[in-house]
GROMACS .gro file of C-alpha atoms in nm:
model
  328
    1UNK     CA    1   6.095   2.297  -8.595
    2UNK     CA    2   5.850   2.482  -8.370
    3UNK     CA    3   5.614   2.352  -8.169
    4UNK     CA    4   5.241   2.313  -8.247
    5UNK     CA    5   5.019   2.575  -8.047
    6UNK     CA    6   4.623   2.477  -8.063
    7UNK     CA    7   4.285   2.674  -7.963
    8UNK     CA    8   3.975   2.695  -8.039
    9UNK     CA    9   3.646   2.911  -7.964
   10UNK     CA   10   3.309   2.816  -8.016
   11UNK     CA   11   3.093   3.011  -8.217
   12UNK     CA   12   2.776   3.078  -8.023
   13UNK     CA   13   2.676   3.346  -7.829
   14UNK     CA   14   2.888   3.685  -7.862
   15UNK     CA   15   3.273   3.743  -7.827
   16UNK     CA   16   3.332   3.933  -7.504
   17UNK     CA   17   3.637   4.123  -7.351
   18UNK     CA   18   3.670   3.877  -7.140
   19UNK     CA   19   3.753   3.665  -7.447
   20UNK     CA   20   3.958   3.941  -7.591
   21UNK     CA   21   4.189   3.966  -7.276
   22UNK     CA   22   4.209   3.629  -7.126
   23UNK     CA   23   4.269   3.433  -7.496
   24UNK     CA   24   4.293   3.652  -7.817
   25UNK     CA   25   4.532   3.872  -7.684
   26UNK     CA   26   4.722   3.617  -7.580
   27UNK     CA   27   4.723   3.419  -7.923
   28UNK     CA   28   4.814   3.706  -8.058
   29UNK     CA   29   5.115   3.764  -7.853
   30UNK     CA   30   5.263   3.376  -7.885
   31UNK     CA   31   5.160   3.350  -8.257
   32UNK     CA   32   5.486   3.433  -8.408
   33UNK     CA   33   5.683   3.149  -8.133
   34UNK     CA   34   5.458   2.837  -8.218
   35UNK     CA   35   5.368   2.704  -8.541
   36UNK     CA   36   4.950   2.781  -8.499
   37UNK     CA   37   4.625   2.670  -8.554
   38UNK     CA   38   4.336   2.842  -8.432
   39UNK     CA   39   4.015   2.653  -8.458
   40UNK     CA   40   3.637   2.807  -8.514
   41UNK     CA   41   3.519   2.478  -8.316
   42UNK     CA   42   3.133   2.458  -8.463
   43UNK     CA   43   3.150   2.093  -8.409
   44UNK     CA   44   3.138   2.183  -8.010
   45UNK     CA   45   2.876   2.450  -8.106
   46UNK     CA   46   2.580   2.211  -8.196
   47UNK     CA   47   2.640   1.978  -7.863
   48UNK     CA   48   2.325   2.205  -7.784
   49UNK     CA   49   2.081   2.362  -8.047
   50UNK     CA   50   2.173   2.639  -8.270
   51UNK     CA   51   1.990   2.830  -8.546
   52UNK     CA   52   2.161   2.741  -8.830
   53UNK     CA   53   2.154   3.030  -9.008
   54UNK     CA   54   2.284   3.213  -8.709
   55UNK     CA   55   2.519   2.964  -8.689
   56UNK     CA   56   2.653   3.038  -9.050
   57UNK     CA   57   2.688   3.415  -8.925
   58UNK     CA   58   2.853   3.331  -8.650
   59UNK     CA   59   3.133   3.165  -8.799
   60UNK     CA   60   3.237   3.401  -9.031
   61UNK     CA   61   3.149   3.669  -8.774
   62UNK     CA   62   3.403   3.456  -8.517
   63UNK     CA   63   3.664   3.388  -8.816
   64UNK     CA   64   3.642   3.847  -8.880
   65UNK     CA   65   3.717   3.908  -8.503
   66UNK     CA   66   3.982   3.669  -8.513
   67UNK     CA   67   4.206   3.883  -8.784
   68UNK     CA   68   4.085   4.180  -8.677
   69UNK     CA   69   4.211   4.113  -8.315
   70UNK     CA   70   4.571   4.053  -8.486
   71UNK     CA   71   4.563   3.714  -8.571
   72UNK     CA   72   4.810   3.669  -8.880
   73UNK     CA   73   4.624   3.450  -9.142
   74UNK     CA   74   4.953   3.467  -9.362
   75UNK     CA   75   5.179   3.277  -9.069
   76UNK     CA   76   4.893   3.138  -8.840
   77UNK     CA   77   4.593   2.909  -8.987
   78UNK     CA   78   4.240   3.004  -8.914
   79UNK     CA   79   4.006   2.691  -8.948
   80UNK     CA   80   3.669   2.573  -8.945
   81UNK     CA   81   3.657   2.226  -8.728
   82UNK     CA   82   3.413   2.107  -8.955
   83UNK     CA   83   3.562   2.168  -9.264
   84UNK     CA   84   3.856   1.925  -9.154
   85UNK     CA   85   3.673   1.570  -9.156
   86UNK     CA   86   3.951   1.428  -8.990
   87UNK     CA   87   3.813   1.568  -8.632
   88UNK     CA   88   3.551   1.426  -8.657
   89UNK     CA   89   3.695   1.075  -8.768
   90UNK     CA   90   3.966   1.086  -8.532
   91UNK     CA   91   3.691   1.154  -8.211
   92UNK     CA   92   3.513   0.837  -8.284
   93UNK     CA   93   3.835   0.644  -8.271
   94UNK     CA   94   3.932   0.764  -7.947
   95UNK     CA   95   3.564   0.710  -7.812
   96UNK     CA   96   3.607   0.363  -7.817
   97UNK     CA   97   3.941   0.390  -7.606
   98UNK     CA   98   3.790   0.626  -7.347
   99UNK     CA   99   3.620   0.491  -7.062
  100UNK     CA  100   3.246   0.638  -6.955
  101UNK     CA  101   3.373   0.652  -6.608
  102UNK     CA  102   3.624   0.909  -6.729
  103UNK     CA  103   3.369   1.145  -6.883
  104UNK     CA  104   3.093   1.103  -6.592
  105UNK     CA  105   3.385   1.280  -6.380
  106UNK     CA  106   3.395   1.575  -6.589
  107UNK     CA  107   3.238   1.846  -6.351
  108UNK     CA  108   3.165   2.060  -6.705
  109UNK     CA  109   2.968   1.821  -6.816
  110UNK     CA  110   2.767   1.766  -6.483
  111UNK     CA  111   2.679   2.098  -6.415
  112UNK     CA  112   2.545   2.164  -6.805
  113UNK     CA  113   2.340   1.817  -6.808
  114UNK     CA  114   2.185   1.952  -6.453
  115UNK     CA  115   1.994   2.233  -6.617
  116UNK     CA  116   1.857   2.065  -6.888
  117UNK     CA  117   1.553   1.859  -6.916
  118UNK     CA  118   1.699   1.661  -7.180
  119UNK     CA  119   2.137   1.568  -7.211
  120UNK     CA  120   2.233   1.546  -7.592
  121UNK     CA  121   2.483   1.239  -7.641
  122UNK     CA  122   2.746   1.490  -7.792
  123UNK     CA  123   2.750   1.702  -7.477
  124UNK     CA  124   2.859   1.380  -7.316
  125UNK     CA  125   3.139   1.345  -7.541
  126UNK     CA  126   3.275   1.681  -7.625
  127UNK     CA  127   3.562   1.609  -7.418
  128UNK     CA  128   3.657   1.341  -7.634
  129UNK     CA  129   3.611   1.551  -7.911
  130UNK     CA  130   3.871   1.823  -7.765
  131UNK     CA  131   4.075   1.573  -7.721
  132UNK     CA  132   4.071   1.486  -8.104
  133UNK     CA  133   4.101   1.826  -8.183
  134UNK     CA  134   4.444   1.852  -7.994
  135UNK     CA  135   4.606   1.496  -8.087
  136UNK     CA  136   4.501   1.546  -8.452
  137UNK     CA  137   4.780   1.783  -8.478
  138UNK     CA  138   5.020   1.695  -8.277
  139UNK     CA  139   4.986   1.996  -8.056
  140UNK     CA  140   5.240   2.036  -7.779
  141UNK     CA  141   5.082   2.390  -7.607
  142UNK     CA  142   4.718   2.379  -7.591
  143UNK     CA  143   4.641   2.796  -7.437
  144UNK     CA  144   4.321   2.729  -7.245
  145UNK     CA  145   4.138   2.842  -6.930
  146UNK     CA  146   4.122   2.730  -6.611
  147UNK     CA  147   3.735   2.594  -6.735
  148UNK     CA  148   3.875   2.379  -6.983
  149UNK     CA  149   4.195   2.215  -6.781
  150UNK     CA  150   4.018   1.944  -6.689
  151UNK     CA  151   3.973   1.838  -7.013
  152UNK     CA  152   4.309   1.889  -7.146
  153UNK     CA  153   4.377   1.665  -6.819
  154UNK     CA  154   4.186   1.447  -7.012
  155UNK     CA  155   4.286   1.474  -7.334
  156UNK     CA  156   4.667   1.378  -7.171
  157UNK     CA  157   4.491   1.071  -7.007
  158UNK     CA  158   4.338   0.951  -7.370
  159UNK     CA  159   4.650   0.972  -7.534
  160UNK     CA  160   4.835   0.837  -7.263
  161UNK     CA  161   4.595   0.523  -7.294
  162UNK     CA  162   4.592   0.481  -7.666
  163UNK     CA  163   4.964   0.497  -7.648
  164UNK     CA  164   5.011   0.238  -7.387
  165UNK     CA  165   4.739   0.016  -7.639
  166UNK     CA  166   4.882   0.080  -7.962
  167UNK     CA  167   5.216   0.212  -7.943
  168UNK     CA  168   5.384   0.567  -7.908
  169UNK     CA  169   5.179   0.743  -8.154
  170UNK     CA  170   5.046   1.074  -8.008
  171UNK     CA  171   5.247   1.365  -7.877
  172UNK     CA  172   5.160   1.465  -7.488
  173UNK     CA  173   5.017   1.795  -7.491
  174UNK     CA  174   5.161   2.020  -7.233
  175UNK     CA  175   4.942   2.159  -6.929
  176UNK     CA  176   5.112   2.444  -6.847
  177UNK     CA  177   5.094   2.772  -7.048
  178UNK     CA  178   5.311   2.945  -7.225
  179UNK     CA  179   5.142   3.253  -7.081
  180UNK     CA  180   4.820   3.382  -6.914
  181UNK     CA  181   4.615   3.632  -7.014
  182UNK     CA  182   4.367   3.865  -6.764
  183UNK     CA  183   4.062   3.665  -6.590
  184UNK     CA  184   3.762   3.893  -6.637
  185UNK     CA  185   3.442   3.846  -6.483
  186UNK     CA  186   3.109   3.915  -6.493
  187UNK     CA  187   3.025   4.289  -6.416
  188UNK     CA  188   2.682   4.141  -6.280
  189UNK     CA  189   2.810   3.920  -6.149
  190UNK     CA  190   3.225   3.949  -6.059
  191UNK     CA  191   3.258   3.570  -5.871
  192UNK     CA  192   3.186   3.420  -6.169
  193UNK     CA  193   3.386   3.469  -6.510
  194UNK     CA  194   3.254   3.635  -6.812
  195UNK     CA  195   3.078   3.400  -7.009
  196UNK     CA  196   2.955   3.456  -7.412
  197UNK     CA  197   2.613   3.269  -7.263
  198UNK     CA  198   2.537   3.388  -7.005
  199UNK     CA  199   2.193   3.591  -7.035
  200UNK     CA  200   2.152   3.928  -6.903
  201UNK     CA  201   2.248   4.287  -7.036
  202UNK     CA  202   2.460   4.399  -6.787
  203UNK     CA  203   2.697   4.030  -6.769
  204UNK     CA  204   2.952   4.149  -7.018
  205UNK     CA  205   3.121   4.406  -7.294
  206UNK     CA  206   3.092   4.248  -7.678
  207UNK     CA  207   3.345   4.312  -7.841
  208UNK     CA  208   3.117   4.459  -8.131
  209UNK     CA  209   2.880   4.692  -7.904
  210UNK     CA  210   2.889   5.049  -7.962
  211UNK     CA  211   3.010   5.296  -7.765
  212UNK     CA  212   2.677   5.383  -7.584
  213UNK     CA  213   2.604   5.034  -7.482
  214UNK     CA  214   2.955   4.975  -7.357
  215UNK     CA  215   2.919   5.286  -7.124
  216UNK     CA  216   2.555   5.154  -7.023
  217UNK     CA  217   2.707   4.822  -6.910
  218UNK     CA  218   3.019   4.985  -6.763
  219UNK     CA  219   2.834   5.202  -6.539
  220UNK     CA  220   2.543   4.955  -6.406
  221UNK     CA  221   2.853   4.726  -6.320
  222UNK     CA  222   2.796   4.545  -5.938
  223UNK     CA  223   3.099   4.734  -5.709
  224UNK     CA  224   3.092   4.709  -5.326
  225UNK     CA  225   2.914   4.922  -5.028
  226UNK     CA  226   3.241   5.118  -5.016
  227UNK     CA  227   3.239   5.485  -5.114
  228UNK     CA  228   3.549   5.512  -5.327
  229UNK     CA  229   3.837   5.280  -5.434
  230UNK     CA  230   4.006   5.103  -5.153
  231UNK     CA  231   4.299   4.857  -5.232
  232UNK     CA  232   4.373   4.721  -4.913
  233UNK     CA  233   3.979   4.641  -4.892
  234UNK     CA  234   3.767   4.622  -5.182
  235UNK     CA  235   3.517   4.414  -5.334
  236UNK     CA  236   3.567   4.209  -5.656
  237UNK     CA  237   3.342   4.360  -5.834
  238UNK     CA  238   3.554   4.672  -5.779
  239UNK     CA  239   3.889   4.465  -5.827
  240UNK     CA  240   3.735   4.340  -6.192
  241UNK     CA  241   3.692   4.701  -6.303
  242UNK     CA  242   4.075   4.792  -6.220
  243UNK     CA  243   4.171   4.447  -6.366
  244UNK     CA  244   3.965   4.532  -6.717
  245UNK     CA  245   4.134   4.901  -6.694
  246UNK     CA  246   4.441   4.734  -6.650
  247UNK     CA  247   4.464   4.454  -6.894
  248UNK     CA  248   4.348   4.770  -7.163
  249UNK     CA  249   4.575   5.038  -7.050
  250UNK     CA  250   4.906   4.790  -6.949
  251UNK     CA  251   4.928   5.020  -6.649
  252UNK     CA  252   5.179   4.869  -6.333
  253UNK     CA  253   5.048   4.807  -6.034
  254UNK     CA  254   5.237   5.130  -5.886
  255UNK     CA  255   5.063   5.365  -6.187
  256UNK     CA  256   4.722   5.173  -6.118
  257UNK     CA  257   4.699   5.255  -5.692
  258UNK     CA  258   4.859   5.599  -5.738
  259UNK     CA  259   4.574   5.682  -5.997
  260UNK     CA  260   4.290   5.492  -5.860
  261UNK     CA  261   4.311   5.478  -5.450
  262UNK     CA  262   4.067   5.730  -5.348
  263UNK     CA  263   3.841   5.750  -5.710
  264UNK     CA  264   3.459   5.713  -5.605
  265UNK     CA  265   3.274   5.457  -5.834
  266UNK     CA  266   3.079   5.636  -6.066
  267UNK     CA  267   3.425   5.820  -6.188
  268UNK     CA  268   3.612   5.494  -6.182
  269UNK     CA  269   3.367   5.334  -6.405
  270UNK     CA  270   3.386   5.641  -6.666
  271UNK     CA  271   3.729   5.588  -6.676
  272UNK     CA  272   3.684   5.224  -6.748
  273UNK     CA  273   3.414   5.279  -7.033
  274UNK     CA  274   3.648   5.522  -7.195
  275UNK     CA  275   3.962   5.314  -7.148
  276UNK     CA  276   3.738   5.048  -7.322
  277UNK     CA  277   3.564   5.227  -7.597
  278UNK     CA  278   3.907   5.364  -7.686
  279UNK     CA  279   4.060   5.021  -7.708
  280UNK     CA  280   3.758   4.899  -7.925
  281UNK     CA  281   3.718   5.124  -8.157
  282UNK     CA  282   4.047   5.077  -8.377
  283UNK     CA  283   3.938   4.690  -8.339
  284UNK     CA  284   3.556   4.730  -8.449
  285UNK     CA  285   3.663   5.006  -8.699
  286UNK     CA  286   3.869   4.702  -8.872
  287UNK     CA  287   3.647   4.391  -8.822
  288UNK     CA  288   3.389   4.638  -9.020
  289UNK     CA  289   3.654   4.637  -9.343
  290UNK     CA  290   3.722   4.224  -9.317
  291UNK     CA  291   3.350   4.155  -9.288
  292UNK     CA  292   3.251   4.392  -9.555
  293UNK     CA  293   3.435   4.139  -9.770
  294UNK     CA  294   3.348   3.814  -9.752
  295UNK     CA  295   3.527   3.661  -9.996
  296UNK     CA  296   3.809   3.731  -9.849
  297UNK     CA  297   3.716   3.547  -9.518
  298UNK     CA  298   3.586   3.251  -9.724
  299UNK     CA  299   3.941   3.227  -9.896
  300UNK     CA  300   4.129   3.267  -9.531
  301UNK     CA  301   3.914   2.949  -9.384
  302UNK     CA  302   3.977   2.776  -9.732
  303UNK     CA  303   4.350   2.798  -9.723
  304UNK     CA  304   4.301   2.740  -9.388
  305UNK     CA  305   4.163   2.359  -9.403
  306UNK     CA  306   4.364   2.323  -9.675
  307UNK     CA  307   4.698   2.373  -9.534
  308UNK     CA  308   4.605   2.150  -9.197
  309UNK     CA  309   4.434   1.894  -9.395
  310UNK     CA  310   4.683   1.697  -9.468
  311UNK     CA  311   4.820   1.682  -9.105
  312UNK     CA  312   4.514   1.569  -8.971
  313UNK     CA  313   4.479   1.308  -9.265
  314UNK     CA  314   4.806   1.167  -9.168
  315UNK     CA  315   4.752   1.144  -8.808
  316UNK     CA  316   4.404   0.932  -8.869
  317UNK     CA  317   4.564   0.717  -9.083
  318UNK     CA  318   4.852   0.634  -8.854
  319UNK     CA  319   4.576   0.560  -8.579
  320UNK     CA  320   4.414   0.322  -8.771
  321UNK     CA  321   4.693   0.149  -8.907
  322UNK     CA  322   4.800   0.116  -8.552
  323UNK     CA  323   4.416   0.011  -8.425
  324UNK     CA  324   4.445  -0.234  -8.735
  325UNK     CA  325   4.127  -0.054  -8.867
  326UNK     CA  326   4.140  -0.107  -9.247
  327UNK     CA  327   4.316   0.171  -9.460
  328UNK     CA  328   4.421   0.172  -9.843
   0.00000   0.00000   0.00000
């Protein structure tokens, strides 16, 4: 049997290149080797406040980019967290196994809570609920970023206690990758990575803006005080530009510094729009056709919690029998 490959996305804010090249593009590559579940994780969404209605939009918008970035709904299952019960179940189970002292460490957590007036409960425990997420089924390859390690850290450290409690009953997700996709960063901003909410214009490329935008944002993108592409000294603002170009084009290294070395900004930032804009448009032209049909997306998210349903279901019920928690 192959192993069980598990990620998720939250559906807030707006989907990214950064997204695109460091995670979809690599689900869609490892797919086809890894029995898959990709998870629309709404549940994580409303640890802060969301409109519902945008919400809503949001996850069908999330579930449209998904397929139309090459996701395979016939081999790999596209689900809505909340439409599996079990998650939820399964997160206050391992609550009560997970010490606070473990989640006060998590540095995600800390620097969210810091600029708020007022810390949410669920925010607290969202690493407990990743955790359920990935023990629910089983999954031995868990593709996330270097943001989210510490909680898969976590999630290794939960299971590893309820096991030593209650008896070999969940499988130890693994923390390396399978592979890695391209780190993008902010083009405001290129020491920190591209986030979907961060606020700003000029932060990053949605994968649904049109073409003018996408040159807009390209060309106001922070560089260095250098005059034209240097690659034994440049900036990393400069050094995200040729890394977007480059995850796009799959240029090597060799192709990338005999093109490049030499280019002055404003042309290697047209190059980059256009690289970008070319790559997007086949993408938006068919997220336009799945969303123009929502039926269709309905019935992929059905057959979706469907076909993992009864996975989860038998993975709560084994941790309750175990926990002694009663169960017909």
């Amino acid at each position: 049997m192959k192993s069980r490959v598990l990620s998720g996305v939250q559906p807030s804010g707006n989907l990214h290149i950064g997204n695109y090249l460091g995670a979809l593009s690599n689900w869609v590559r490892i797919q086809y080797d890894y029995e898959s579940i990709f998870c629309i994780v709404d549940l994580h969404a409303i640890t802060v406040y969301q409109t519902p209605s945008e919400l809503t939009a949001k996850i069908r918008e999330l579930a449209g980019l998904f397929i139309a970035a090459g996701i395979d709904p016939k081999h790999s299952r596209i689900v809505v967290q909340s439409t599996v019960p079990a998650h939820a179940e399964l997160a206050w189970l391992l609550t009560c196994v997970t010490p606070m002292g473990w989640l006060e460490r998590m540095t995600q957590f800390k620097a969210k809570s810091a600029t708020q007036e007022s810390v949410g409960n669920g925010l607290f425990q969202y690493p407990v609920l990743m955790a359920a997420d990935i023990l629910l089924y089983q999954a031995a390859i868990v593709p996330v970023g270097e943001d989210q390690s510490q909680h898969l850290e976590l999630t290794r450290d939960i299971a590893q206690r309820f096991n030593s409690l209650y008896g070999e009953t969940f499988v130890m997700p693994a923390t390396h990758l399978p592979s890695v996709g391209a780190r993008i960063m902010g083009l405001d901003d290129p020491l920190t990575k591209m986030s979907k909410s961060a606020p700003g214009a000029g932060h990053a490329v949605a994968l649904l803006d049109p073409p003018e935008r996408i040159r807009k944002t390209i060309m106001r993108a922070t560089t260095d005080s250098n005059p034209a592409v240097d690659f034994a000294a440049m900036g990393p603002g400069v050094a995200n530009l040729l890394s977007i170009f480059q995850a796009f084009a799959e240029w090597p290294d060799d192709r990338m510094q005999t093109h490049f070395a030499g280019m002055r900004y404003g042309d290697l930032k047209k190059q980059v729009a256009e690289m970008v804009i070319s790559k997007l448009e086949p993408f938006q032209r068919r997220y336009r056709e799945i969303a123009a049909d929502p039926a269709y997306l309905d019935r992929i998210l059905r057959e979706g919690a469907e076909a993992v349903t009864p996975v989860a279901d038998s993975t709560v019920d084994l941790v309750k029998r175990r926990m002694g928690v009663f169960t017909f």
